[in-house]
Amino acid sequence: MDECCAPHAPDGFDREFNARFARRLAQRYRREGLTPSARLVLEFAASLGLDGASLLEIGGGIGDIQLEALKRGASHTTNVELSSAYEPEAARLLDEAGLRARVTRTLGVDLASAPEAVEPADIVVLHRVVCCYPDYERLLGAAAGRGRRAVVFSHPTHSLFARLAARTINAVYALTGNPYRAFAHAPDAMVDVLRRRGFEPRYRGRSGPWHVVGAVRT
C-alpha cells in the first residue's frame, strides 16, 4: 500500500512520513520523474488546459506533480501538507527548478476541518491521499468546495485482497501502538461525494493498484 496510509491525528504524520521517506521520494523523482499514477493525474489536469491555471494539491508531499504542472504552464500552485518532513526536500526541488516564487506551501492545515483556510483553485489534486484519511466525505467535499473547474483524485483498488491487507496493516499497528492506519473507502461512494457537489467524472484511469478519477464541474 505504498504511500496510501496515514495516522489518524495530524500530530502523527511527521512520524509516518518522515525525512527519510521524503528523501527517497525526491531521489526517485530526480531519477525517474513522476510515478505512472502521478502521470495519469497530471495528464488529466493538462487535458483541461494548464496555461494560466492555478492548482491546489492536498497532501502533495515533495510537490512533484506541482512542479510538472508549472512546467506545463500553470500560473501558481498551492500545497497543503500535514507532515513538515517534506518541506526541506520540496524547497530543494523548487530551487533546482527555479520555481519557488510560483508555489505556496501551507503546513498544518487539515483541509477537511478548515477548508476556508485555503484559497480556491482551478484544479484540485488529491494523489494517494483519500486512503490516508478516515472521513473521505469531508475531505472530498472540502476539495470540491475549493475547486473551480475540476477535482482529480486517486485511490487504491477496492479488491477483497486490498481490503484485507488494510485490515492486517491496521491490526499490526494497533498492537504496536502506532497511529498509522489504512482506509479502503468504496470508490462509488467517493465519486458520489463529488457528484453531490456539482462535479461529474470525465476520466478514469489505472496504473497498477492505483485508480485515478478526474471530475469536472458541471
XYZ file of C-alpha atoms in Angstrom:
218
model
C 0.000 0.000 0.000
C 2.905 2.366 -0.833
C 2.176 5.943 0.299
C -1.505 5.228 0.865
C -1.827 5.226 4.586
C -1.545 7.650 7.446
C -2.186 8.065 11.146
C -5.491 9.372 12.479
C -4.223 12.585 14.057
C -2.236 15.329 12.334
C 0.439 15.065 15.036
C 1.341 11.591 13.767
C 2.074 12.475 10.163
C 5.678 13.518 10.821
C 6.295 10.105 12.367
C 4.935 8.140 9.431
C 6.052 10.405 6.589
C 9.474 11.321 7.866
C 12.603 12.912 6.410
C 13.986 9.604 5.176
C 10.753 8.895 3.326
C 10.788 12.376 1.775
C 14.413 11.994 0.629
C 13.595 8.704 -1.029
C 10.717 10.264 -2.947
C 12.832 13.222 -4.050
C 15.651 10.981 -5.218
C 13.269 8.839 -7.211
C 11.654 11.902 -8.801
C 15.039 13.299 -9.852
C 15.992 9.940 -11.309
C 12.724 8.801 -12.913
C 10.301 11.730 -12.966
C 6.690 11.235 -11.940
C 5.410 7.812 -10.988
C 2.996 6.244 -13.501
C -0.049 7.031 -11.369
C 1.089 10.630 -10.841
C 1.490 10.980 -14.610
C -2.164 9.990 -15.039
C -3.162 12.727 -12.599
C -1.073 15.296 -14.449
C -2.335 14.233 -17.869
C -5.934 14.704 -16.789
C -5.123 18.164 -15.462
C -3.271 19.007 -18.668
C -6.235 17.858 -20.752
C -8.263 20.671 -19.179
C -5.652 23.266 -20.089
C -2.945 24.233 -17.621
C -1.860 27.510 -19.219
C -2.510 30.200 -16.642
C -4.359 27.806 -14.337
C -3.991 27.560 -10.574
C -3.602 24.176 -8.901
C -4.210 23.162 -5.299
C -2.751 19.862 -4.139
C -3.854 18.380 -0.854
C -1.089 16.289 0.676
C 1.281 16.922 -2.208
C 4.402 15.826 -0.325
C 7.539 16.893 -2.165
C 5.437 18.703 -4.778
C 6.458 16.716 -7.847
C 3.065 16.935 -9.569
C 3.012 20.662 -8.924
C 6.463 21.130 -10.427
C 5.410 19.359 -13.594
C 2.179 21.378 -13.770
C 4.167 24.607 -13.522
C 6.480 23.438 -16.293
C 3.378 22.908 -18.437
C 2.141 26.434 -17.926
C 0.255 26.560 -14.616
C 0.473 30.038 -13.126
C 0.636 29.064 -9.448
C 0.327 26.010 -7.239
C -0.562 25.623 -3.575
C 0.393 22.636 -1.454
C -1.435 21.790 1.781
C 0.538 19.343 3.896
C 0.358 17.915 7.411
C 3.897 16.499 7.606
C 6.714 19.016 7.989
C 9.245 16.394 6.919
C 8.589 17.082 3.230
C 9.478 20.770 3.394
C 13.301 20.643 3.037
C 13.134 18.315 0.030
C 10.314 20.317 -1.554
C 12.308 23.542 -1.154
C 15.383 21.981 -2.772
C 13.374 20.758 -5.740
C 11.778 24.184 -6.193
C 15.146 25.913 -6.072
C 16.629 23.467 -8.570
C 13.771 24.228 -10.962
C 13.786 27.969 -10.252
C 10.067 27.905 -9.449
C 9.850 28.803 -5.770
C 8.109 32.144 -6.460
C 5.160 30.378 -8.090
C 4.418 27.980 -5.232
C 2.729 28.420 -1.864
C 3.291 25.662 0.683
C 0.892 25.618 3.634
C 1.764 23.418 6.604
C -0.505 22.127 9.361
C -3.910 22.822 7.791
C -6.395 19.948 7.773
C -8.479 20.933 4.749
C -11.406 18.737 5.769
C -11.715 20.643 9.037
C -10.843 24.130 7.774
C -11.496 24.435 4.032
C -11.819 28.214 4.288
C -8.129 28.403 5.262
C -7.131 27.694 1.647
C -7.901 29.801 -1.416
C -9.884 28.155 -4.249
C -8.010 26.957 -7.326
C -8.933 25.929 -10.847
C -7.888 22.312 -10.309
C -7.673 20.389 -7.034
C -5.481 17.283 -6.770
C -5.516 14.523 -4.143
C -2.996 11.867 -5.127
C -2.641 8.879 -2.779
C -4.355 10.925 -0.088
C -8.009 9.899 0.254
C -6.999 6.478 1.570
C -4.897 8.279 4.171
C -7.916 9.979 5.710
C -10.714 8.413 7.781
C -13.533 10.734 6.639
C -13.456 10.690 2.854
C -16.747 12.579 2.605
C -15.477 15.617 4.494
C -12.163 15.584 2.663
C -13.567 15.249 -0.844
C -16.364 17.652 -0.009
C -13.827 20.248 1.086
C -11.775 19.618 -2.047
C -14.838 20.109 -4.229
C -15.583 23.349 -2.420
C -12.137 24.674 -3.334
C -12.194 23.551 -6.984
C -13.428 25.963 -9.642
C -13.073 23.645 -12.624
C -12.050 20.139 -11.623
C -11.050 17.678 -8.918
C -8.783 14.711 -9.619
C -8.022 12.054 -7.012
C -6.504 8.599 -6.823
C -7.353 5.612 -4.665
C -6.115 2.036 -4.322
C -8.061 -0.837 -5.794
C -11.040 -1.940 -3.696
C -10.494 -5.669 -4.173
C -11.031 -8.129 -1.345
C -7.276 -8.615 -1.096
C -6.688 -4.854 -0.745
C -9.329 -4.546 1.971
C -7.878 -7.492 3.885
C -4.395 -6.018 3.539
C -5.597 -2.727 5.021
C -7.175 -4.546 7.952
C -3.995 -6.515 8.562
C -1.883 -3.364 8.500
C -4.245 -1.674 10.934
C -4.218 -4.641 13.311
C -0.427 -4.749 13.409
C -0.115 -1.035 14.032
C -2.825 -1.076 16.707
C -0.934 -3.793 18.568
C 2.309 -1.818 18.411
C 0.732 1.492 19.401
C 1.405 3.166 16.079
C -1.362 5.572 14.942
C -0.780 4.703 11.258
C -3.975 3.495 9.573
C -5.077 2.412 6.097
C -8.544 3.221 4.746
C -10.188 1.260 1.948
C -13.066 3.561 1.011
C -15.643 2.447 -1.552
C -14.884 4.093 -4.930
C -18.521 4.681 -5.897
C -19.207 6.377 -2.584
C -16.267 8.731 -3.111
C -17.444 9.655 -6.599
C -20.927 10.284 -5.220
C -19.492 12.924 -2.882
C -18.225 14.868 -5.878
C -21.474 14.409 -7.802
C -23.481 15.853 -4.926
C -21.265 18.912 -5.068
C -21.669 19.531 -8.765
C -18.817 17.520 -10.309
C -19.182 14.782 -12.900
C -16.492 12.162 -13.623
C -14.957 12.601 -17.062
C -11.870 10.422 -16.713
C -10.961 7.090 -15.116
C -7.522 5.553 -15.427
C -5.445 2.926 -13.689
C -1.777 2.280 -13.008
C -1.108 -0.895 -11.046
C -3.180 -0.794 -7.852
C -3.947 2.922 -8.249
C -7.131 4.214 -9.844
C -7.374 7.855 -10.944
C -10.709 9.683 -11.195
C -10.994 13.089 -12.834
C -14.223 15.066 -12.381
C -15.236 18.442 -13.834
C -17.682 20.993 -12.535
C -20.961 20.801 -14.417
